[in-house]
Amino acid sequence: MALILHIDAASEDRDLVAKSLQTAGHEVKAAKTGLEGISLAQEKRPDLVLLDMDLPDLDGYEVTLRLRGIAELDGVPVIAAATEIDERASLAVGADGNLKKPLDAKTLASTIEAMLNISVYKEHRGTETLRLRSQKIVRHLEEKVIELSEANRRLEELARLRREFLRNITHELATPLTPIMGYLRLFIEGQLGKLTPLQLKSLNAMSASTERLRFLIDTLLDMSHLETGRMHFYDRKYNFSELVKRAIEETLSRAEDGDVRIISELPSVDLPARGDSDKLFRAIIHVLDNAVKFTPPGGKIALQVFEDHSKQGRQYVLEVADAGPGVDPERIKKILEPFYQADGSPTRSHGGVGLGLAFAQRVTQGLGGNIDIQSPPDKAVAGLRLKGTCVRLWVSPEAPPMDTRKNPASAPV
């Protein structure tokens, strides 16, 4: 019985080799990557290495060179396997033979047994100096790949911790906020006693602030769900133009507080659609809030809604242009990334946490659309040619089926 090390990224090939060789009485150890294979070869010291030349980290030629630089593996046959293989190159770097893929299960065991006692690489390896230099290069490459793999693992762990923190903190914030909003509503409605006009005004201001806080918490929670693939998109009927009207009404008081006028051009007909209107409503609110935030006092926001026909089919489009400072071309793509802000300094003049447009883009993508940003706008919007930024949001009237979409009656709240 021989110990065979099989290095191959394809699970079906690993299964085939293991079944064929184990049936013939051999022990098989398998590795998915070149780095894993090199480590296993040093640890197990196999009698033969069967090596796929197409690996995801180090390729088969580099792995062969590295194996040939390990003194304990001197004389161990290395067999290269590939669909298309450069036989001269594989022999030159230290392989003892070549197998063409797909491997033949019927003859594989006998072929491997015939190769167990051969070691011909010394006849093909080229000059000793070239071989040693090549091995040094591969050892250095191996170290760098290990460093990058470890760095990537740490980044993935940090991303996981960030997602968990985001999910946990939003739940912790939402829990005490719910009774606060409930009692404020009871006070405002007069169910807990009569209020003076000044008290009512103060409570209304508190209520508006808590509503904004709840809106931000819901967005944080939605972003954590989107990043983990746990977002539920409901399938309901809605009217796109009415949804935009509601969003304008919701944003109007904040625009007036900032001395910003909203000029809108909406269709006179309904734009019926299917999809998750609640999430789309919040996405539109974020787009409008973003325009209000960056428009200076006395400025205008232009908004228009229309139906468009493209190669992707029928679409409902919302365009929102502002009179703000605009966005540098190299930063346009970045502002659609979660938590990115053009000015992230503590002294920045605009608020927010950098989630609005990122959330809006992911929602529209989930509803068969997307978001596009131009700065400055390349055309007039609602008859106005503004010089800031234009956000173009579109969705499909019939949102495509998604694995995450649930029936509203059965989906968790």
PDB file of N, CA and C in Angstrom, residues 80-133:
ATOM      1  N   ALA A  80       2.062  15.233 -13.013  1.00  0.00           N
ATOM      2  CA  ALA A  80       1.263  16.409 -13.374  1.00  0.00           C
ATOM      3  C   ALA A  80       0.020  15.977 -14.146  1.00  0.00           C
ATOM      4  N   ALA A  81      -1.125  16.592 -13.825  1.00  0.00           N
ATOM      5  CA  ALA A  81      -2.385  16.284 -14.514  1.00  0.00           C
ATOM      6  C   ALA A  81      -3.039  17.580 -14.972  1.00  0.00           C
ATOM      7  N   ALA A  82      -3.501  17.586 -16.213  1.00  0.00           N
ATOM      8  CA  ALA A  82      -4.167  18.777 -16.756  1.00  0.00           C
ATOM      9  C   ALA A  82      -4.911  18.416 -18.032  1.00  0.00           C
ATOM     10  N   THR A  83      -5.894  19.243 -18.386  1.00  0.00           N
ATOM     11  CA  THR A  83      -6.612  19.057 -19.649  1.00  0.00           C
ATOM     12  C   THR A  83      -5.684  19.360 -20.817  1.00  0.00           C
ATOM     13  N   GLU A  84      -4.994  20.486 -20.715  1.00  0.00           N
ATOM     14  CA  GLU A  84      -3.984  20.863 -21.700  1.00  0.00           C
ATOM     15  C   GLU A  84      -2.693  21.094 -20.932  1.00  0.00           C
ATOM     16  N   ILE A  85      -1.672  20.334 -21.214  1.00  0.00           N
ATOM     17  CA  ILE A  85      -0.440  20.431 -20.427  1.00  0.00           C
ATOM     18  C   ILE A  85       0.773  20.578 -21.333  1.00  0.00           C
ATOM     19  N   ASP A  86       1.688  21.442 -20.903  1.00  0.00           N
ATOM     20  CA  ASP A  86       2.970  21.606 -21.589  1.00  0.00           C
ATOM     21  C   ASP A  86       3.931  20.586 -20.976  1.00  0.00           C
ATOM     22  N   GLU A  87       4.069  19.427 -21.639  1.00  0.00           N
ATOM     23  CA  GLU A  87       4.838  18.321 -21.064  1.00  0.00           C
ATOM     24  C   GLU A  87       6.294  18.698 -20.844  1.00  0.00           C
ATOM     25  N   ARG A  88       6.878  19.417 -21.786  1.00  0.00           N
ATOM     26  CA  ARG A  88       8.286  19.788 -21.639  1.00  0.00           C
ATOM     27  C   ARG A  88       8.471  20.713 -20.443  1.00  0.00           C
ATOM     28  N   ALA A  89       7.520  21.659 -20.257  1.00  0.00           N
ATOM     29  CA  ALA A  89       7.625  22.594 -19.136  1.00  0.00           C
ATOM     30  C   ALA A  89       7.430  21.873 -17.814  1.00  0.00           C
ATOM     31  N   SER A  90       6.483  20.950 -17.757  1.00  0.00           N
ATOM     32  CA  SER A  90       6.242  20.235 -16.507  1.00  0.00           C
ATOM     33  C   SER A  90       7.442  19.375 -16.125  1.00  0.00           C
ATOM     34  N   LEU A  91       8.064  18.727 -17.121  1.00  0.00           N
ATOM     35  CA  LEU A  91       9.249  17.918 -16.836  1.00  0.00           C
ATOM     36  C   LEU A  91      10.432  18.796 -16.437  1.00  0.00           C
ATOM     37  N   ALA A  92      10.529  19.972 -17.047  1.00  0.00           N
ATOM     38  CA  ALA A  92      11.645  20.873 -16.760  1.00  0.00           C
ATOM     39  C   ALA A  92      11.605  21.386 -15.326  1.00  0.00           C
ATOM     40  N   VAL A  93      10.384  21.593 -14.766  1.00  0.00           N
ATOM     41  CA  VAL A  93      10.308  22.104 -13.400  1.00  0.00           C
ATOM     42  C   VAL A  93      10.381  20.987 -12.362  1.00  0.00           C
ATOM     43  N   GLY A  94      10.361  19.704 -12.811  1.00  0.00           N
ATOM     44  CA  GLY A  94      10.565  18.625 -11.865  1.00  0.00           C
ATOM     45  C   GLY A  94       9.535  17.527 -11.854  1.00  0.00           C
ATOM     46  N   ALA A  95       8.540  17.555 -12.751  1.00  0.00           N
ATOM     47  CA  ALA A  95       7.561  16.475 -12.786  1.00  0.00           C
ATOM     48  C   ALA A  95       8.176  15.210 -13.367  1.00  0.00           C
ATOM     49  N   ASP A  96       7.663  14.056 -12.960  1.00  0.00           N
ATOM     50  CA  ASP A  96       8.161  12.769 -13.453  1.00  0.00           C
ATOM     51  C   ASP A  96       7.270  12.182 -14.541  1.00  0.00           C
ATOM     52  N   GLY A  97       6.095  12.736 -14.717  1.00  0.00           N
ATOM     53  CA  GLY A  97       5.189  12.225 -15.724  1.00  0.00           C
ATOM     54  C   GLY A  97       3.963  13.107 -15.835  1.00  0.00           C
ATOM     55  N   ASN A  98       3.160  12.825 -16.857  1.00  0.00           N
ATOM     56  CA  ASN A  98       1.986  13.644 -17.115  1.00  0.00           C
ATOM     57  C   ASN A  98       0.769  12.755 -17.346  1.00  0.00           C
ATOM     58  N   LEU A  99      -0.375  13.214 -16.847  1.00  0.00           N
ATOM     59  CA  LEU A  99      -1.652  12.548 -17.093  1.00  0.00           C
ATOM     60  C   LEU A  99      -2.622  13.560 -17.675  1.00  0.00           C
ATOM     61  N   LYS A 100      -3.362  13.119 -18.673  1.00  0.00           N
ATOM     62  CA  LYS A 100      -4.326  14.015 -19.303  1.00  0.00           C
ATOM     63  C   LYS A 100      -5.676  13.894 -18.606  1.00  0.00           C
ATOM     64  N   LYS A 101      -6.289  15.022 -18.341  1.00  0.00           N
ATOM     65  CA  LYS A 101      -7.619  15.047 -17.737  1.00  0.00           C
ATOM     66  C   LYS A 101      -8.676  15.173 -18.842  1.00  0.00           C
ATOM     67  N   PRO A 102      -9.864  14.616 -18.637  1.00  0.00           N
ATOM     68  CA  PRO A 102     -10.329  13.951 -17.412  1.00  0.00           C
ATOM     69  C   PRO A 102      -9.651  12.598 -17.196  1.00  0.00           C
ATOM     70  N   LEU A 103      -9.423  12.290 -15.924  1.00  0.00           N
ATOM     71  CA  LEU A 103      -8.756  11.047 -15.577  1.00  0.00           C
ATOM     72  C   LEU A 103      -9.673   9.849 -15.819  1.00  0.00           C
ATOM     73  N   ASP A 104      -9.074   8.748 -16.241  1.00  0.00           N
ATOM     74  CA  ASP A 104      -9.823   7.520 -16.513  1.00  0.00           C
ATOM     75  C   ASP A 104      -9.875   6.679 -15.241  1.00  0.00           C
ATOM     76  N   ALA A 105     -11.047   6.538 -14.653  1.00  0.00           N
ATOM     77  CA  ALA A 105     -11.190   5.818 -13.391  1.00  0.00           C
ATOM     78  C   ALA A 105     -10.790   4.355 -13.517  1.00  0.00           C
ATOM     79  N   LYS A 106     -10.986   3.759 -14.689  1.00  0.00           N
ATOM     80  CA  LYS A 106     -10.703   2.335 -14.870  1.00  0.00           C
ATOM     81  C   LYS A 106      -9.210   2.038 -14.856  1.00  0.00           C
ATOM     82  N   THR A 107      -8.411   2.943 -15.380  1.00  0.00           N
ATOM     83  CA  THR A 107      -6.974   2.689 -15.508  1.00  0.00           C
ATOM     84  C   THR A 107      -6.125   3.508 -14.546  1.00  0.00           C
ATOM     85  N   LEU A 108      -6.764   4.363 -13.762  1.00  0.00           N
ATOM     86  CA  LEU A 108      -6.005   5.287 -12.913  1.00  0.00           C
ATOM     87  C   LEU A 108      -5.127   4.540 -11.915  1.00  0.00           C
ATOM     88  N   ALA A 109      -5.681   3.543 -11.224  1.00  0.00           N
ATOM     89  CA  ALA A 109      -4.908   2.836 -10.202  1.00  0.00           C
ATOM     90  C   ALA A 109      -3.684   2.163 -10.788  1.00  0.00           C
ATOM     91  N   SER A 110      -3.838   1.469 -11.906  1.00  0.00           N
ATOM     92  CA  SER A 110      -2.700   0.784 -12.516  1.00  0.00           C
ATOM     93  C   SER A 110      -1.660   1.768 -13.040  1.00  0.00           C
ATOM     94  N   THR A 111      -2.128   2.919 -13.548  1.00  0.00           N
ATOM     95  CA  THR A 111      -1.201   3.946 -14.038  1.00  0.00           C
ATOM     96  C   THR A 111      -0.367   4.510 -12.893  1.00  0.00           C
ATOM     97  N   ILE A 112      -1.021   4.819 -11.779  1.00  0.00           N
ATOM     98  CA  ILE A 112      -0.318   5.365 -10.618  1.00  0.00           C
ATOM     99  C   ILE A 112       0.672   4.342 -10.057  1.00  0.00           C
ATOM    100  N   GLU A 113       0.265   3.068 -10.004  1.00  0.00           N
ATOM    101  CA  GLU A 113       1.151   2.025  -9.488  1.00  0.00           C
ATOM    102  C   GLU A 113       2.396   1.880 -10.357  1.00  0.00           C
ATOM    103  N   ALA A 114       2.238   2.068 -11.670  1.00  0.00           N
ATOM    104  CA  ALA A 114       3.381   1.976 -12.578  1.00  0.00           C
ATOM    105  C   ALA A 114       4.342   3.148 -12.374  1.00  0.00           C
ATOM    106  N   MET A 115       3.814   4.278 -11.873  1.00  0.00           N
ATOM    107  CA  MET A 115       4.641   5.471 -11.701  1.00  0.00           C
ATOM    108  C   MET A 115       5.223   5.609 -10.304  1.00  0.00           C
ATOM    109  N   LEU A 116       4.862   4.718  -9.415  1.00  0.00           N
ATOM    110  CA  LEU A 116       5.288   4.846  -8.025  1.00  0.00           C
ATOM    111  C   LEU A 116       6.803   4.812  -7.844  1.00  0.00           C
ATOM    112  N   ASN A 117       7.480   4.046  -8.651  1.00  0.00           N
ATOM    113  CA  ASN A 117       8.912   3.849  -8.448  1.00  0.00           C
ATOM    114  C   ASN A 117       9.776   4.561  -9.472  1.00  0.00           C
ATOM    115  N   ILE A 118       9.192   5.539 -10.187  1.00  0.00           N
ATOM    116  CA  ILE A 118       9.995   6.256 -11.176  1.00  0.00           C
ATOM    117  C   ILE A 118      10.423   7.601 -10.609  1.00  0.00           C
ATOM    118  N   SER A 119      11.543   8.103 -11.056  1.00  0.00           N
ATOM    119  CA  SER A 119      12.010   9.436 -10.668  1.00  0.00           C
ATOM    120  C   SER A 119      12.910   9.928 -11.779  1.00  0.00           C
ATOM    121  N   VAL A 120      12.294  10.570 -12.763  1.00  0.00           N
ATOM    122  CA  VAL A 120      13.043  10.962 -13.963  1.00  0.00           C
ATOM    123  C   VAL A 120      13.302  12.455 -14.034  1.00  0.00           C
ATOM    124  N   TYR A 121      12.849  13.222 -13.029  1.00  0.00           N
ATOM    125  CA  TYR A 121      12.913  14.677 -13.175  1.00  0.00           C
ATOM    126  C   TYR A 121      14.337  15.189 -13.312  1.00  0.00           C
ATOM    127  N   LYS A 122      15.333  14.444 -12.748  1.00  0.00           N
ATOM    128  CA  LYS A 122      16.711  14.915 -12.822  1.00  0.00           C
ATOM    129  C   LYS A 122      17.208  14.972 -14.264  1.00  0.00           C
ATOM    130  N   GLU A 123      16.611  14.175 -15.127  1.00  0.00           N
ATOM    131  CA  GLU A 123      17.042  14.155 -16.525  1.00  0.00           C
ATOM    132  C   GLU A 123      16.483  15.335 -17.302  1.00  0.00           C
ATOM    133  N   HIS A 124      15.492  16.023 -16.750  1.00  0.00           N
ATOM    134  CA  HIS A 124      14.802  17.078 -17.512  1.00  0.00           C
ATOM    135  C   HIS A 124      14.836  18.441 -16.822  1.00  0.00           C
ATOM    136  N   ARG A 125      15.519  18.525 -15.678  1.00  0.00           N
ATOM    137  CA  ARG A 125      15.321  19.707 -14.883  1.00  0.00           C
ATOM    138  C   ARG A 125      16.134  20.911 -15.360  1.00  0.00           C
ATOM    139  N   GLY A 126      16.936  20.805 -16.348  1.00  0.00           N
ATOM    140  CA  GLY A 126      17.741  21.919 -16.821  1.00  0.00           C
ATOM    141  C   GLY A 126      18.965  22.103 -15.963  1.00  0.00           C
ATOM    142  N   THR A 127      19.556  23.281 -15.987  1.00  0.00           N
ATOM    143  CA  THR A 127      20.773  23.509 -15.212  1.00  0.00           C
ATOM    144  C   THR A 127      20.454  23.595 -13.736  1.00  0.00           C
ATOM    145  N   GLU A 128      21.411  23.195 -12.916  1.00  0.00           N
ATOM    146  CA  GLU A 128      21.230  23.220 -11.463  1.00  0.00           C
ATOM    147  C   GLU A 128      21.020  24.634 -10.960  1.00  0.00           C
ATOM    148  N   THR A 129      21.758  25.590 -11.517  1.00  0.00           N
ATOM    149  CA  THR A 129      21.637  26.986 -11.073  1.00  0.00           C
ATOM    150  C   THR A 129      20.244  27.537 -11.341  1.00  0.00           C
ATOM    151  N   LEU A 130      19.732  27.269 -12.544  1.00  0.00           N
ATOM    152  CA  LEU A 130      18.395  27.764 -12.902  1.00  0.00           C
ATOM    153  C   LEU A 130      17.332  27.143 -12.003  1.00  0.00           C
ATOM    154  N   ARG A 131      17.489  25.864 -11.720  1.00  0.00           N
ATOM    155  CA  ARG A 131      16.503  25.183 -10.869  1.00  0.00           C
ATOM    156  C   ARG A 131      16.508  25.773  -9.462  1.00  0.00           C
ATOM    157  N   LEU A 132      17.690  25.984  -8.898  1.00  0.00           N
ATOM    158  CA  LEU A 132      17.774  26.514  -7.538  1.00  0.00           C
ATOM    159  C   LEU A 132      17.228  27.933  -7.456  1.00  0.00           C
ATOM    160  N   ARG A 133      17.519  28.748  -8.456  1.00  0.00           N
ATOM    161  CA  ARG A 133      16.992  30.116  -8.463  1.00  0.00           C
ATOM    162  C   ARG A 133      15.468  30.120  -8.571  1.00  0.00           C
TER     163      ARG A 133
END
